[in-house]
Tab-separated table of C-alpha atoms and ligand atoms in Angstrom:
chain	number	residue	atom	x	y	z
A	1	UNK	CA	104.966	112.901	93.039
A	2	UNK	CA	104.282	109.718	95.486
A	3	UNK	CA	105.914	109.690	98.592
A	4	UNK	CA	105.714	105.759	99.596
A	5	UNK	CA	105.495	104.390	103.077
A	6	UNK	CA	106.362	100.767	103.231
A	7	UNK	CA	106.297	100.338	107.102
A	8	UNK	CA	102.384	101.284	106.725
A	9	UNK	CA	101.480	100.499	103.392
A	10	UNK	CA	100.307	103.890	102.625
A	11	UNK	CA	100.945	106.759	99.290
A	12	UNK	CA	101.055	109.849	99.814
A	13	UNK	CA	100.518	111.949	96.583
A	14	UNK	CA	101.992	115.321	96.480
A	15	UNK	CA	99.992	117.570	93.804
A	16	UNK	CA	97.822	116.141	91.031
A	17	UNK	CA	98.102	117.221	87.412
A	18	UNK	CA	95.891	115.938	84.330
A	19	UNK	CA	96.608	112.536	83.752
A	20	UNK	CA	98.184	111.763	87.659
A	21	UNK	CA	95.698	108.264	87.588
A	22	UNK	CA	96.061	107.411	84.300
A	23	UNK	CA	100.450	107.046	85.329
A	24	UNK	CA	99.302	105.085	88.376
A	25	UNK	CA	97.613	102.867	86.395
A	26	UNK	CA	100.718	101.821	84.576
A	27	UNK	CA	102.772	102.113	87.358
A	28	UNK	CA	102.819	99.124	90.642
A	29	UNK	CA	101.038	101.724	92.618
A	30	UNK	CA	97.715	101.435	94.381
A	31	UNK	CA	94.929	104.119	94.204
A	32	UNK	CA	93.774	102.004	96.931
A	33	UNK	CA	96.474	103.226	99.478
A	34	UNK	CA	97.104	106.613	99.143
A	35	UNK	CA	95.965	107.937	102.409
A	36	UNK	CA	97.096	111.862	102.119
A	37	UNK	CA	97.092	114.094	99.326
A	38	UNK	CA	99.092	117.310	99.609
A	39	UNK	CA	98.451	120.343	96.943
A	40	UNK	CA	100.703	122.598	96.411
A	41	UNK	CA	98.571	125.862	95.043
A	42	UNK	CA	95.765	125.905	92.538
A	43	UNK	CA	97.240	125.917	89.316
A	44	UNK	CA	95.983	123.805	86.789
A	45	UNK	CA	98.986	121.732	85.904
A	46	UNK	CA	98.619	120.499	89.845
A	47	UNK	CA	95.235	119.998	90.383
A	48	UNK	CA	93.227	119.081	87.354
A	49	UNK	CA	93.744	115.296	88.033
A	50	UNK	CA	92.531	115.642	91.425
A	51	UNK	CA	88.566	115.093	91.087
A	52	UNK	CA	89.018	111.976	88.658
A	53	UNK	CA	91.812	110.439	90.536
A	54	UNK	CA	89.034	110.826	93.772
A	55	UNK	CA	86.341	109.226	91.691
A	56	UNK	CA	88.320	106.333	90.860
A	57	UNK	CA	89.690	105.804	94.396
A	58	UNK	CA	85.719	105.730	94.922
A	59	UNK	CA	85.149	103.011	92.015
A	60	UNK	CA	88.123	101.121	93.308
A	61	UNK	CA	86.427	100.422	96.496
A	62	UNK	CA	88.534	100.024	99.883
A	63	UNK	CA	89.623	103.351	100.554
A	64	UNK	CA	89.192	104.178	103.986
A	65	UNK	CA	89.478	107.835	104.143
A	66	UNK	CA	91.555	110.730	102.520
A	67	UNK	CA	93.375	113.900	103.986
A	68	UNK	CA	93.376	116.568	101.847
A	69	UNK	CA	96.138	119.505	102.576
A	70	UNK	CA	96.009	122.484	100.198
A	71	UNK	CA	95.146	125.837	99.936
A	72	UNK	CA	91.793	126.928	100.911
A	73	UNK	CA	89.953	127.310	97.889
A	74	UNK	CA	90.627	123.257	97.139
A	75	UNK	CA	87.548	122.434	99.013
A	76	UNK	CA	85.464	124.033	96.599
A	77	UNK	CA	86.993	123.122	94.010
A	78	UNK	CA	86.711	119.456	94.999
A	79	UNK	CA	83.022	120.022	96.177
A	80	UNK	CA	82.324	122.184	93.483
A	81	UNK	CA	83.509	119.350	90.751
A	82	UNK	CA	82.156	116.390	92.563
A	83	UNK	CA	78.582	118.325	93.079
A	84	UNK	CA	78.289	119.180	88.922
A	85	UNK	CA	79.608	116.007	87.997
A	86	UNK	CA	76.843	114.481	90.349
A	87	UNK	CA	79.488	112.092	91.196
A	88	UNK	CA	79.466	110.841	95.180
A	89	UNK	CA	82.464	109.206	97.069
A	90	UNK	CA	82.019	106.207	98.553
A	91	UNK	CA	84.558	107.124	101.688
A	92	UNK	CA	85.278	109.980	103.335
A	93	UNK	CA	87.660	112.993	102.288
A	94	UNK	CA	88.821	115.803	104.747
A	95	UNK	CA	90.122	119.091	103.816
A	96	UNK	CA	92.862	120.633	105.872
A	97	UNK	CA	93.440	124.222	104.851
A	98	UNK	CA	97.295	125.334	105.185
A	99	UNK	CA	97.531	128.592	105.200
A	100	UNK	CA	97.624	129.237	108.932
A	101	UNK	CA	100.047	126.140	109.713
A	102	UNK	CA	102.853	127.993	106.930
A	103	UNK	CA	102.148	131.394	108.267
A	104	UNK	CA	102.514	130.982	112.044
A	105	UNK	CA	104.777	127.486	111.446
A	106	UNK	CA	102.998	124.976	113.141
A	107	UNK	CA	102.825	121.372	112.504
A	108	UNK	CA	100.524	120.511	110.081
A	109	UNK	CA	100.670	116.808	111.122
A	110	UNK	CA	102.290	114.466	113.495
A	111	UNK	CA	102.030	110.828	114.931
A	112	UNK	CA	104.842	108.612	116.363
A	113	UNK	CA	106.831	108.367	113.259
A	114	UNK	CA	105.997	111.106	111.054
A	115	UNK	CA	105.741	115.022	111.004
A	116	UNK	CA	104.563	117.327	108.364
A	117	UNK	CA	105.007	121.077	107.919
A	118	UNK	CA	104.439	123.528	105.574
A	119	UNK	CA	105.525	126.949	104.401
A	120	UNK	CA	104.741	129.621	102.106
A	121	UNK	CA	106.392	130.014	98.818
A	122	UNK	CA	106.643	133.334	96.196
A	123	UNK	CA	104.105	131.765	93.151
A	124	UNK	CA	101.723	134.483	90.945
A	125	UNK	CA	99.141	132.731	93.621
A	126	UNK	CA	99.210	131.616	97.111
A	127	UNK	CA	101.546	128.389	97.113
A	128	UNK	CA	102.962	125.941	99.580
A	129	UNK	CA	106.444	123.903	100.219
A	130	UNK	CA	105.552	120.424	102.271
A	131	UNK	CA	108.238	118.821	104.651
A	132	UNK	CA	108.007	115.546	105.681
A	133	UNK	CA	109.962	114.193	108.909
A	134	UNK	CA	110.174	110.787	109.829
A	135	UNK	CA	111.131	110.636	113.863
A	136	UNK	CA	114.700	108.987	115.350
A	137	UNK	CA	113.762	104.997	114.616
A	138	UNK	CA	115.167	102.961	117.405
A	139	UNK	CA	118.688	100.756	116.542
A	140	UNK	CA	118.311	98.002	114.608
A	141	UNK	CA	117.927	94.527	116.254
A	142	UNK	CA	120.348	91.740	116.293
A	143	UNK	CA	118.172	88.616	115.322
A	144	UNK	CA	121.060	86.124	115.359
A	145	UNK	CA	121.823	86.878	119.215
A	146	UNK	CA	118.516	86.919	119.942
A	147	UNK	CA	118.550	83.317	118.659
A	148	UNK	CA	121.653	82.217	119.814
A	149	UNK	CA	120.511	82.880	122.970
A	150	UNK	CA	117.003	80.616	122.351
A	151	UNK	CA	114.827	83.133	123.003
A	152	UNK	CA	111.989	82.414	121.523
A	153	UNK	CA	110.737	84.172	118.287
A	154	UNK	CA	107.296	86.451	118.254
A	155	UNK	CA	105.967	89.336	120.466
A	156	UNK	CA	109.424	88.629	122.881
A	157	UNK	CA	111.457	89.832	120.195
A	158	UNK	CA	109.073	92.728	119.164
A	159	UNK	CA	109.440	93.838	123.128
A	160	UNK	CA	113.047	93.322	122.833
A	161	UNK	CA	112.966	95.937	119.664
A	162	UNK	CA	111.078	98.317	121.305
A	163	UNK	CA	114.092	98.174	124.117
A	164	UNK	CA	111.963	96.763	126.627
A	165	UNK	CA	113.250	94.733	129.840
A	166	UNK	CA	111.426	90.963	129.302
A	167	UNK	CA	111.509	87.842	131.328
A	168	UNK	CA	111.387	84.574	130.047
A	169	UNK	CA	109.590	81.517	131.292
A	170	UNK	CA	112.705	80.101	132.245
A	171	UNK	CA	113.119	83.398	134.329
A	172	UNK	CA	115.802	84.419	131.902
A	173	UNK	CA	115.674	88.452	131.827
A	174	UNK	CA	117.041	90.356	128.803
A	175	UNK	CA	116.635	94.286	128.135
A	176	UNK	CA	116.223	95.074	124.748
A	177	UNK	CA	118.815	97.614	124.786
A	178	UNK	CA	121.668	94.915	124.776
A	179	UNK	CA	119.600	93.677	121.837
A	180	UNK	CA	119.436	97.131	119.425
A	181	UNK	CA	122.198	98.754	117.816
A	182	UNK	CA	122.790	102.788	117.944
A	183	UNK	CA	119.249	104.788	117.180
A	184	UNK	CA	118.938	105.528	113.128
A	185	UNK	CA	117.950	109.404	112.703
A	186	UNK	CA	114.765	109.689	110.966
A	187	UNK	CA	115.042	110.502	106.808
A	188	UNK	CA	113.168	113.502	105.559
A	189	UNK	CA	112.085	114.904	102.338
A	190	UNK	CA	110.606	118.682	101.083
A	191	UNK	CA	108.209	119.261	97.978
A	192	UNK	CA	108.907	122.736	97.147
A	193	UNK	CA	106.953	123.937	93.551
A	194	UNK	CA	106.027	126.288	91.842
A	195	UNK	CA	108.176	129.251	93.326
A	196	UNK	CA	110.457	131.846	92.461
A	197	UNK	CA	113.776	132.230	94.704
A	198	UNK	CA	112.622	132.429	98.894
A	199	UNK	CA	114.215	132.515	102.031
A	200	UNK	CA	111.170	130.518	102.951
A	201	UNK	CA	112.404	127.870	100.902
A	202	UNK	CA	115.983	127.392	102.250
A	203	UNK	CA	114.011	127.457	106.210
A	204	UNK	CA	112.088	124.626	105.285
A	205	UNK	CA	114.497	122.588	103.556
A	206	UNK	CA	117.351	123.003	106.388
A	207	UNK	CA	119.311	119.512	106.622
A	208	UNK	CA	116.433	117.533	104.455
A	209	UNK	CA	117.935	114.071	103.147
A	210	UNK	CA	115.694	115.166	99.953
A	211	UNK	CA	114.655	118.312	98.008
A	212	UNK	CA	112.094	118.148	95.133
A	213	UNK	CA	111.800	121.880	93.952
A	214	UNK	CA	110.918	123.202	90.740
A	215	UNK	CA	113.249	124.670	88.153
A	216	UNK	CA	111.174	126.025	85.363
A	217	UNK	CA	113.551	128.205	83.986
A	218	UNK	CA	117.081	127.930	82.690
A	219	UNK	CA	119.731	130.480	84.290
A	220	UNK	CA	119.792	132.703	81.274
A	221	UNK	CA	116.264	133.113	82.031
A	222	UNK	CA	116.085	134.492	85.289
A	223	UNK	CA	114.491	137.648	84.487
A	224	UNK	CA	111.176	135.702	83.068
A	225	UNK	CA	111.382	133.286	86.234
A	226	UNK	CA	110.870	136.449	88.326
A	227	UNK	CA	108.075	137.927	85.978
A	228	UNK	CA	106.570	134.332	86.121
A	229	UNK	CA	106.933	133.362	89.860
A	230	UNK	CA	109.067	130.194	88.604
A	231	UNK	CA	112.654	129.266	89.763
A	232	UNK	CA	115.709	128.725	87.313
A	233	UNK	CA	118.528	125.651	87.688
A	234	UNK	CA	120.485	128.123	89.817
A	235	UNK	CA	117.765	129.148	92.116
A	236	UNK	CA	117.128	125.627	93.085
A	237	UNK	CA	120.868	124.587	93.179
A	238	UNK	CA	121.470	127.405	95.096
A	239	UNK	CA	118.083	126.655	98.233
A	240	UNK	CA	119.546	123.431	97.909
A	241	UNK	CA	123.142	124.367	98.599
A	242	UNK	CA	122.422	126.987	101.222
A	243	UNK	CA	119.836	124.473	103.131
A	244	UNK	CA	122.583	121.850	103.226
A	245	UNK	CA	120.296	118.977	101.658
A	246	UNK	CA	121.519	115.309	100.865
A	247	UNK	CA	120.367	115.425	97.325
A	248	UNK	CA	118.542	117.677	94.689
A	249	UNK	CA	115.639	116.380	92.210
A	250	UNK	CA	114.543	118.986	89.999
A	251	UNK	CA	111.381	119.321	88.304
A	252	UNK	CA	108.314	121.012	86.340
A	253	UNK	CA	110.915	121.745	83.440
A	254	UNK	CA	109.771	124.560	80.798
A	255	UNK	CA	108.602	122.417	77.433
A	256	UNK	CA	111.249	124.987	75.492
A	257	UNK	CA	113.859	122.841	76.935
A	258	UNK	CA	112.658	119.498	75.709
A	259	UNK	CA	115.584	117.143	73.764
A	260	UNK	CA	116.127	118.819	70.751
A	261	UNK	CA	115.919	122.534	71.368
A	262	UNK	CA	118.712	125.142	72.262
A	263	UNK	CA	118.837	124.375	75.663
A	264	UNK	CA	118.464	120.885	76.895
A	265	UNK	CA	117.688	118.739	79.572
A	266	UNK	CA	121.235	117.911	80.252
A	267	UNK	CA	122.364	121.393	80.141
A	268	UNK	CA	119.378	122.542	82.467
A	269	UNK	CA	120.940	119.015	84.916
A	270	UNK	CA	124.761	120.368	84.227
A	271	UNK	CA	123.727	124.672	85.289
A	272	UNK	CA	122.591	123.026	88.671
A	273	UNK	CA	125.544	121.048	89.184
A	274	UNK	CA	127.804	123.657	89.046
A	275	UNK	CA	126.314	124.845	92.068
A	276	UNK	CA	125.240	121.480	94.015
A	277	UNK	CA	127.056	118.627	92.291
A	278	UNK	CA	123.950	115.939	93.990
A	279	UNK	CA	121.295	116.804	91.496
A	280	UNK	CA	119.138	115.053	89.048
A	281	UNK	CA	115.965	115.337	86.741
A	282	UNK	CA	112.609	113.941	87.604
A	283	UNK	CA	111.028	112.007	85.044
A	284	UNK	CA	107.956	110.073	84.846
A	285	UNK	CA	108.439	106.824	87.271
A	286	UNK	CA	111.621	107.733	88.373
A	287	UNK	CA	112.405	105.693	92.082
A	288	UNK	CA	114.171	107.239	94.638
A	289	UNK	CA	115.427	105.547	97.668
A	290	UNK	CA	115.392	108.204	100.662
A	291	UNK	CA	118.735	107.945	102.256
A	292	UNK	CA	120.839	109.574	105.005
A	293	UNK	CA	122.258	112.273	103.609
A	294	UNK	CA	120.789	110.781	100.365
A	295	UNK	CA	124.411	110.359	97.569
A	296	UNK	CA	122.984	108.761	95.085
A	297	UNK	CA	125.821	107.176	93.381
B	301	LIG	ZN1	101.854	127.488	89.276
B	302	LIG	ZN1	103.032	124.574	87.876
């Protein structure tokens, strides 16, 4: 999954399964900006793309550095496959280990427009939910007053945005705040896979405008999804339901259910919307626009 971040140009790539660069390829994504890569736990199906998605960032030139955030054993995996392969990146990577950030709930990350946490899911192995906050964006600005009023375009009207007080050469003075409409809340989205049922999950995913969680399982197959430390349809309707998120997006579907069999895809989609009507399937290239409150309609 690719969280995109148009104001800065940057991807962020959240887990990494066989195969992960060969789908860029075909998709209008650059290797050359992803900029964060968060892993969920150290199953295969999420990190065996990771090493050869690194070495091509490397062959693709211009990458300026990588942020790593998984579980601790990633950095020697990483190491470990990079060292055997004799293969050497051409920028740096950093490994931020998680475990301590979902334990005590800390921020993992945080500049002026973004904040990341994490928190501990119920997985056969140590696994990880990721939040991402963007911060309260200021209103937006009125460019047609601006320029009815002849102020003159360029870093005036980027003071004026920022709700700054400016004065003009023709000692004019405008404040910015008769300039912006009302403050936009920030959007926000959680990755939450692979888990069975968790409190955990519901804390993290309070009010997000988007949950991704897994949903392995069909409902009639609860019992295996607690043997197997997956999550049915209902278990993921129901974290979304109870955390009061905008909109539902499940994935990492069981192959038994593929098009075809007993149970299908839609019937997987319809067991979910019983409980939280907003809900649809992931599939490959699949777009979502992160909205307030996120109906997709
Ligand atoms: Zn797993
Ligand atoms: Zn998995």
């Amino acid at each position: 999954m690719t969280l995109k971040i148009p104001q800065r140009s940057e991807l962020w790539l959240f887990d990494c399964g066989e195969g992960t660069q060969h789908q860029f390829l075909r998709s209008n994504l650059k290797l050359s900006q992803i900029k964060k890569i968060f892993i969920s736990h150290m199953h295969g199906d999420h990190i065996y793309g990771l090493p050869g998605l690194l070495a091509s960032i490397g062959l693709a030139g211009c990458s300026s550095g990588i942020d790593l955030y998984g579980p601790e054993p990633l950095q020697s995996f990483i190491n470990g496959s990079l060292y055997s392969s004799s293969s050497r990146l051409s920028y740096p990577i950093k490994f931020h280990k998680v475990e301590k950030s979902a334990a005590q709930k800390e921020i993992l990350f945080e500049d002026d427009e973004l904040q990341i946490k994490c928190a501990p899911l119920i997985h056969r192995i140590p696994s990880f939910a990721y939040r991402i906050d963007q911060k309260d964006r200021t209103g937006r600005f009125n460019i047609d007053k601006a320029r009815e009023l002849n102020i003159p375009a360029g870093p005036i009207y980027s003071s004026l945005q920022k709700g700054e007080k400016v004065t003009l050469e023709d000692g004019r003075v405008f404040s910015g705040k008769d300039f912006c409409g009302p403050p936009r809340p920030g959007l926000s989205m959680v990755y939450c896979t692979d888990t069975v049922f968790t409190e955990s999950a519901i804390e993290i995913s309070r009010g997000a405008d988007l949950l991704i969680h897994e949903s392995t399982f069909a409902h009639k197959e609860s019992q295996m999804a607690y043997e197997k430390g997956h999550s049915t349809t209902t278990m993921a309707a129901q974290i979304a339901a109870e955390a009061c998120v905008g909109q539902l997006v499940l994935t990492h579907f069981s192959p038994r259910y593929a098009p075809g069999n007993e149970t299908s895809p839609n019937d997987l989609l319809n067991e979910a919307k019983a409980i939280f009507p907003n809900t649809l399937l992931a599939k490959d290239f699949l777009q979502i626009d992160i909205k307030q409150g996120c109906n997709s309609s």
